[in-house]
């Protein structure tokens, strides 16, 4: 993880991957948003983490980590929770 750097000049519009599903989507000069791609129900979903102006690279990485952690915790069920005990 960590392919992007805060000082890297990203002038062209497009998607830039930081790794582990975190993307910076640039729409124009100084205009963009942070996205996190995660699997959900066999499909790929995108979670918006905020705009480029309001969310730093470090904050986007932290938000992505916390979101992945929460998704993992919610999708794991213990066998005792899925069975009814008579």
Short mmCIF file of N, CA and C in Angstrom, two decimals:
data_model
loop_
_atom_site.label_atom_id
_atom_site.label_comp_id
_atom_site.label_asym_id
_atom_site.label_seq_id
_atom_site.Cartn_x
_atom_site.Cartn_y
_atom_site.Cartn_z
N UNK A 1 0.84 -1.18 0.00
CA UNK A 1 0.00 0.00 0.00
C UNK A 1 0.88 1.24 0.00
N UNK A 2 0.30 2.33 -0.41
CA UNK A 2 1.00 3.59 -0.32
C UNK A 2 1.74 3.99 -1.58
N UNK A 3 1.12 3.86 -2.74
CA UNK A 3 1.77 4.23 -3.98
C UNK A 3 1.75 5.74 -4.22
N UNK A 4 0.74 6.41 -3.72
CA UNK A 4 0.64 7.85 -3.90
C UNK A 4 1.44 8.58 -2.83
N UNK A 5 1.92 9.75 -3.18
CA UNK A 5 2.58 10.61 -2.20
C UNK A 5 1.89 11.97 -2.23
N UNK A 6 1.88 12.68 -1.10
CA UNK A 6 1.19 13.97 -1.07
C UNK A 6 1.75 14.99 -2.07
N UNK A 7 3.03 14.89 -2.39
CA UNK A 7 3.64 15.88 -3.27
C UNK A 7 3.64 15.48 -4.74
N UNK A 8 3.17 14.26 -5.05
CA UNK A 8 3.16 13.79 -6.44
C UNK A 8 2.20 14.64 -7.26
N UNK A 9 2.70 15.16 -8.36
CA UNK A 9 1.88 16.02 -9.22
C UNK A 9 0.96 15.14 -10.08
N UNK A 10 -0.33 15.29 -9.87
CA UNK A 10 -1.32 14.53 -10.63
C UNK A 10 -2.14 15.54 -11.42
N UNK A 11 -1.68 15.84 -12.60
CA UNK A 11 -2.31 16.89 -13.40
C UNK A 11 -3.43 16.36 -14.29
N UNK A 12 -3.33 15.12 -14.72
CA UNK A 12 -4.31 14.57 -15.65
C UNK A 12 -5.53 14.03 -14.91
N UNK A 13 -6.74 14.31 -15.38
CA UNK A 13 -7.93 13.69 -14.80
C UNK A 13 -7.88 12.17 -14.98
N UNK A 14 -8.41 11.45 -14.02
CA UNK A 14 -8.42 10.00 -14.07
C UNK A 14 -8.39 9.41 -12.68
N UNK A 15 -8.21 8.09 -12.62
CA UNK A 15 -8.16 7.38 -11.34
C UNK A 15 -6.73 6.96 -11.04
N UNK A 16 -6.31 7.22 -9.81
CA UNK A 16 -4.97 6.87 -9.36
C UNK A 16 -5.10 5.98 -8.14
N UNK A 17 -4.47 4.81 -8.21
CA UNK A 17 -4.57 3.83 -7.13
C UNK A 17 -3.47 4.05 -6.10
N UNK A 18 -3.86 3.95 -4.84
CA UNK A 18 -2.90 3.99 -3.74
C UNK A 18 -2.63 2.57 -3.24
N UNK A 19 -3.47 1.64 -3.63
CA UNK A 19 -3.33 0.26 -3.19
C UNK A 19 -4.44 -0.12 -2.22
N UNK A 20 -4.69 -1.42 -2.08
CA UNK A 20 -5.71 -1.95 -1.17
C UNK A 20 -7.09 -1.36 -1.41
N UNK A 21 -7.40 -1.03 -2.65
CA UNK A 21 -8.74 -0.56 -2.99
C UNK A 21 -8.95 0.94 -2.85
N UNK A 22 -7.95 1.69 -2.42
CA UNK A 22 -8.08 3.14 -2.26
C UNK A 22 -7.69 3.83 -3.56
N UNK A 23 -8.59 4.71 -4.05
CA UNK A 23 -8.36 5.42 -5.29
C UNK A 23 -8.58 6.91 -5.10
N UNK A 24 -7.82 7.69 -5.85
CA UNK A 24 -8.06 9.12 -5.97
C UNK A 24 -8.60 9.33 -7.37
N UNK A 25 -9.81 9.86 -7.47
CA UNK A 25 -10.42 10.14 -8.76
C UNK A 25 -10.36 11.64 -9.00
N UNK A 26 -9.51 12.04 -9.95
CA UNK A 26 -9.35 13.45 -10.27
C UNK A 26 -10.29 13.83 -11.40
N UNK A 27 -11.00 14.93 -11.21
CA UNK A 27 -11.92 15.44 -12.24
C UNK A 27 -11.32 16.63 -12.97
N UNK A 28 -10.37 17.27 -12.37
CA UNK A 28 -9.73 18.44 -12.94
C UNK A 28 -8.67 18.91 -11.97
N UNK A 29 -8.09 20.07 -12.23
CA UNK A 29 -7.05 20.59 -11.36
C UNK A 29 -7.63 20.88 -9.97
N UNK A 30 -7.07 20.26 -8.96
CA UNK A 30 -7.48 20.43 -7.55
C UNK A 30 -8.93 20.02 -7.30
N UNK A 31 -9.50 19.20 -8.14
CA UNK A 31 -10.87 18.74 -7.97
C UNK A 31 -10.89 17.22 -8.06
N UNK A 32 -11.31 16.57 -7.00
CA UNK A 32 -11.36 15.12 -7.01
C UNK A 32 -11.97 14.57 -5.74
N UNK A 33 -11.96 13.25 -5.66
CA UNK A 33 -12.52 12.60 -4.47
C UNK A 33 -11.79 11.29 -4.21
N UNK A 34 -11.86 10.87 -2.96
CA UNK A 34 -11.27 9.60 -2.54
C UNK A 34 -12.35 8.53 -2.57
N UNK A 35 -12.01 7.37 -3.13
CA UNK A 35 -12.94 6.25 -3.22
C UNK A 35 -12.28 4.99 -2.68
N UNK A 36 -13.09 4.14 -2.08
CA UNK A 36 -12.62 2.84 -1.62
C UNK A 36 -13.46 1.78 -2.31
N UNK A 37 -12.80 0.88 -3.02
CA UNK A 37 -13.49 -0.25 -3.67
C UNK A 37 -13.44 -1.44 -2.74
N UNK A 38 -14.62 -2.02 -2.48
CA UNK A 38 -14.71 -3.19 -1.61
C UNK A 38 -15.66 -4.21 -2.21
N UNK A 39 -15.42 -5.49 -1.97
CA UNK A 39 -16.37 -6.51 -2.41
C UNK A 39 -17.55 -6.57 -1.44
N UNK A 40 -18.74 -6.74 -1.99
CA UNK A 40 -19.93 -6.83 -1.15
C UNK A 40 -20.97 -7.67 -1.87
N UNK A 41 -21.29 -8.80 -1.30
CA UNK A 41 -22.30 -9.67 -1.89
C UNK A 41 -21.93 -10.16 -3.27
N UNK A 42 -20.65 -10.40 -3.50
CA UNK A 42 -20.21 -10.87 -4.80
C UNK A 42 -20.05 -9.78 -5.85
N UNK A 43 -20.25 -8.54 -5.46
CA UNK A 43 -20.12 -7.42 -6.37
C UNK A 43 -19.10 -6.43 -5.82
N UNK A 44 -18.63 -5.56 -6.67
CA UNK A 44 -17.69 -4.54 -6.24
C UNK A 44 -18.45 -3.24 -5.97
N UNK A 45 -18.24 -2.68 -4.81
CA UNK A 45 -18.90 -1.43 -4.41
C UNK A 45 -17.84 -0.35 -4.21
N UNK A 46 -18.25 0.89 -4.37
CA UNK A 46 -17.37 2.01 -4.11
C UNK A 46 -17.93 2.84 -2.97
N UNK A 47 -17.07 3.16 -2.03
CA UNK A 47 -17.45 3.98 -0.88
C UNK A 47 -16.71 5.31 -1.02
N UNK A 48 -17.45 6.41 -0.99
CA UNK A 48 -16.84 7.73 -1.04
C UNK A 48 -16.27 8.09 0.32
N UNK A 49 -15.03 8.55 0.33
CA UNK A 49 -14.36 8.91 1.59
C UNK A 49 -14.20 10.42 1.76
N UNK A 50 -14.57 11.18 0.76
CA UNK A 50 -14.49 12.63 0.87
C UNK A 50 -13.78 13.26 -0.31
N UNK A 51 -13.84 14.58 -0.36
CA UNK A 51 -13.23 15.31 -1.47
C UNK A 51 -11.74 15.49 -1.24
N UNK A 52 -11.04 15.73 -2.31
CA UNK A 52 -9.60 15.94 -2.26
C UNK A 52 -9.26 17.16 -1.42
N UNK A 53 -10.10 18.17 -1.48
CA UNK A 53 -9.84 19.40 -0.72
C UNK A 53 -10.02 19.22 0.79
N UNK A 54 -10.94 18.36 1.19
CA UNK A 54 -11.24 18.24 2.62
C UNK A 54 -10.60 17.04 3.30
N UNK A 55 -10.10 16.06 2.52
CA UNK A 55 -9.52 14.84 3.09
C UNK A 55 -8.10 14.67 2.58
N UNK A 56 -7.15 14.62 3.50
CA UNK A 56 -5.75 14.43 3.11
C UNK A 56 -5.49 12.97 2.74
N UNK A 57 -4.34 12.72 2.16
CA UNK A 57 -3.96 11.35 1.80
C UNK A 57 -3.90 10.48 3.05
N UNK A 58 -3.30 10.99 4.12
CA UNK A 58 -3.20 10.22 5.37
C UNK A 58 -4.58 9.92 5.94
N UNK A 59 -5.48 10.90 5.90
CA UNK A 59 -6.84 10.69 6.40
C UNK A 59 -7.62 9.70 5.53
N UNK A 60 -7.41 9.75 4.23
CA UNK A 60 -8.07 8.81 3.32
C UNK A 60 -7.58 7.39 3.59
N UNK A 61 -6.29 7.22 3.83
CA UNK A 61 -5.75 5.89 4.14
C UNK A 61 -6.33 5.36 5.45
N UNK A 62 -6.43 6.23 6.45
CA UNK A 62 -6.99 5.81 7.75
C UNK A 62 -8.47 5.46 7.60
N UNK A 63 -9.22 6.28 6.89
CA UNK A 63 -10.65 6.00 6.68
C UNK A 63 -10.84 4.70 5.92
N UNK A 64 -10.00 4.44 4.93
CA UNK A 64 -10.08 3.20 4.17
C UNK A 64 -9.79 2.00 5.06
N UNK A 65 -8.78 2.11 5.90
CA UNK A 65 -8.43 1.03 6.83
C UNK A 65 -9.60 0.73 7.76
N UNK A 66 -10.19 1.77 8.34
CA UNK A 66 -11.30 1.59 9.27
C UNK A 66 -12.53 1.01 8.56
N UNK A 67 -12.78 1.45 7.34
CA UNK A 67 -13.93 0.92 6.59
C UNK A 67 -13.74 -0.56 6.26
N UNK A 68 -12.53 -0.93 5.82
CA UNK A 68 -12.27 -2.34 5.53
C UNK A 68 -12.38 -3.19 6.79
N UNK A 69 -11.91 -2.66 7.90
CA UNK A 69 -11.98 -3.38 9.18
C UNK A 69 -13.45 -3.60 9.58
N UNK A 70 -14.26 -2.56 9.46
CA UNK A 70 -15.67 -2.66 9.82
C UNK A 70 -16.41 -3.65 8.92
N UNK A 71 -16.13 -3.59 7.62
CA UNK A 71 -16.77 -4.51 6.67
C UNK A 71 -16.40 -5.94 7.00
N UNK A 72 -15.14 -6.18 7.31
CA UNK A 72 -14.68 -7.53 7.65
C UNK A 72 -15.36 -8.03 8.92
N UNK A 73 -15.45 -7.19 9.93
CA UNK A 73 -16.07 -7.59 11.19
C UNK A 73 -17.55 -7.88 11.02
N UNK A 74 -18.23 -7.12 10.19
CA UNK A 74 -19.66 -7.32 9.99
C UNK A 74 -19.97 -8.56 9.16
N UNK A 75 -19.05 -8.95 8.28
CA UNK A 75 -19.33 -10.08 7.41
C UNK A 75 -18.94 -11.42 8.03
N UNK A 76 -18.18 -11.40 9.11
CA UNK A 76 -17.78 -12.65 9.77
C UNK A 76 -18.80 -12.97 10.85
N UNK A 77 -19.41 -14.14 10.75
CA UNK A 77 -20.36 -14.58 11.76
C UNK A 77 -19.85 -15.87 12.37
N UNK A 78 -19.98 -15.97 13.65
CA UNK A 78 -19.58 -17.19 14.33
C UNK A 78 -20.61 -18.28 14.04
N UNK A 79 -20.18 -19.55 13.95
CA UNK A 79 -21.14 -20.63 13.67
C UNK A 79 -22.28 -20.68 14.67
N UNK A 80 -22.04 -20.33 15.93
CA UNK A 80 -23.09 -20.38 16.95
C UNK A 80 -24.17 -19.33 16.71
N UNK A 81 -23.82 -18.23 16.01
CA UNK A 81 -24.80 -17.18 15.73
C UNK A 81 -25.73 -17.57 14.60
N UNK A 82 -25.28 -18.42 13.69
CA UNK A 82 -26.11 -18.77 12.54
C UNK A 82 -27.00 -19.99 12.79
N UNK A 83 -26.75 -20.71 13.87
CA UNK A 83 -27.57 -21.89 14.19
C UNK A 83 -28.48 -21.59 15.37
N UNK A 84 -29.67 -22.14 15.31
CA UNK A 84 -30.55 -22.03 16.47
C UNK A 84 -30.34 -23.25 17.35
N UNK A 85 -30.27 -23.02 18.63
CA UNK A 85 -30.07 -24.10 19.59
C UNK A 85 -31.41 -24.47 20.19
N UNK A 86 -31.77 -25.76 20.14
CA UNK A 86 -33.06 -26.20 20.67
C UNK A 86 -32.92 -26.64 22.10
#
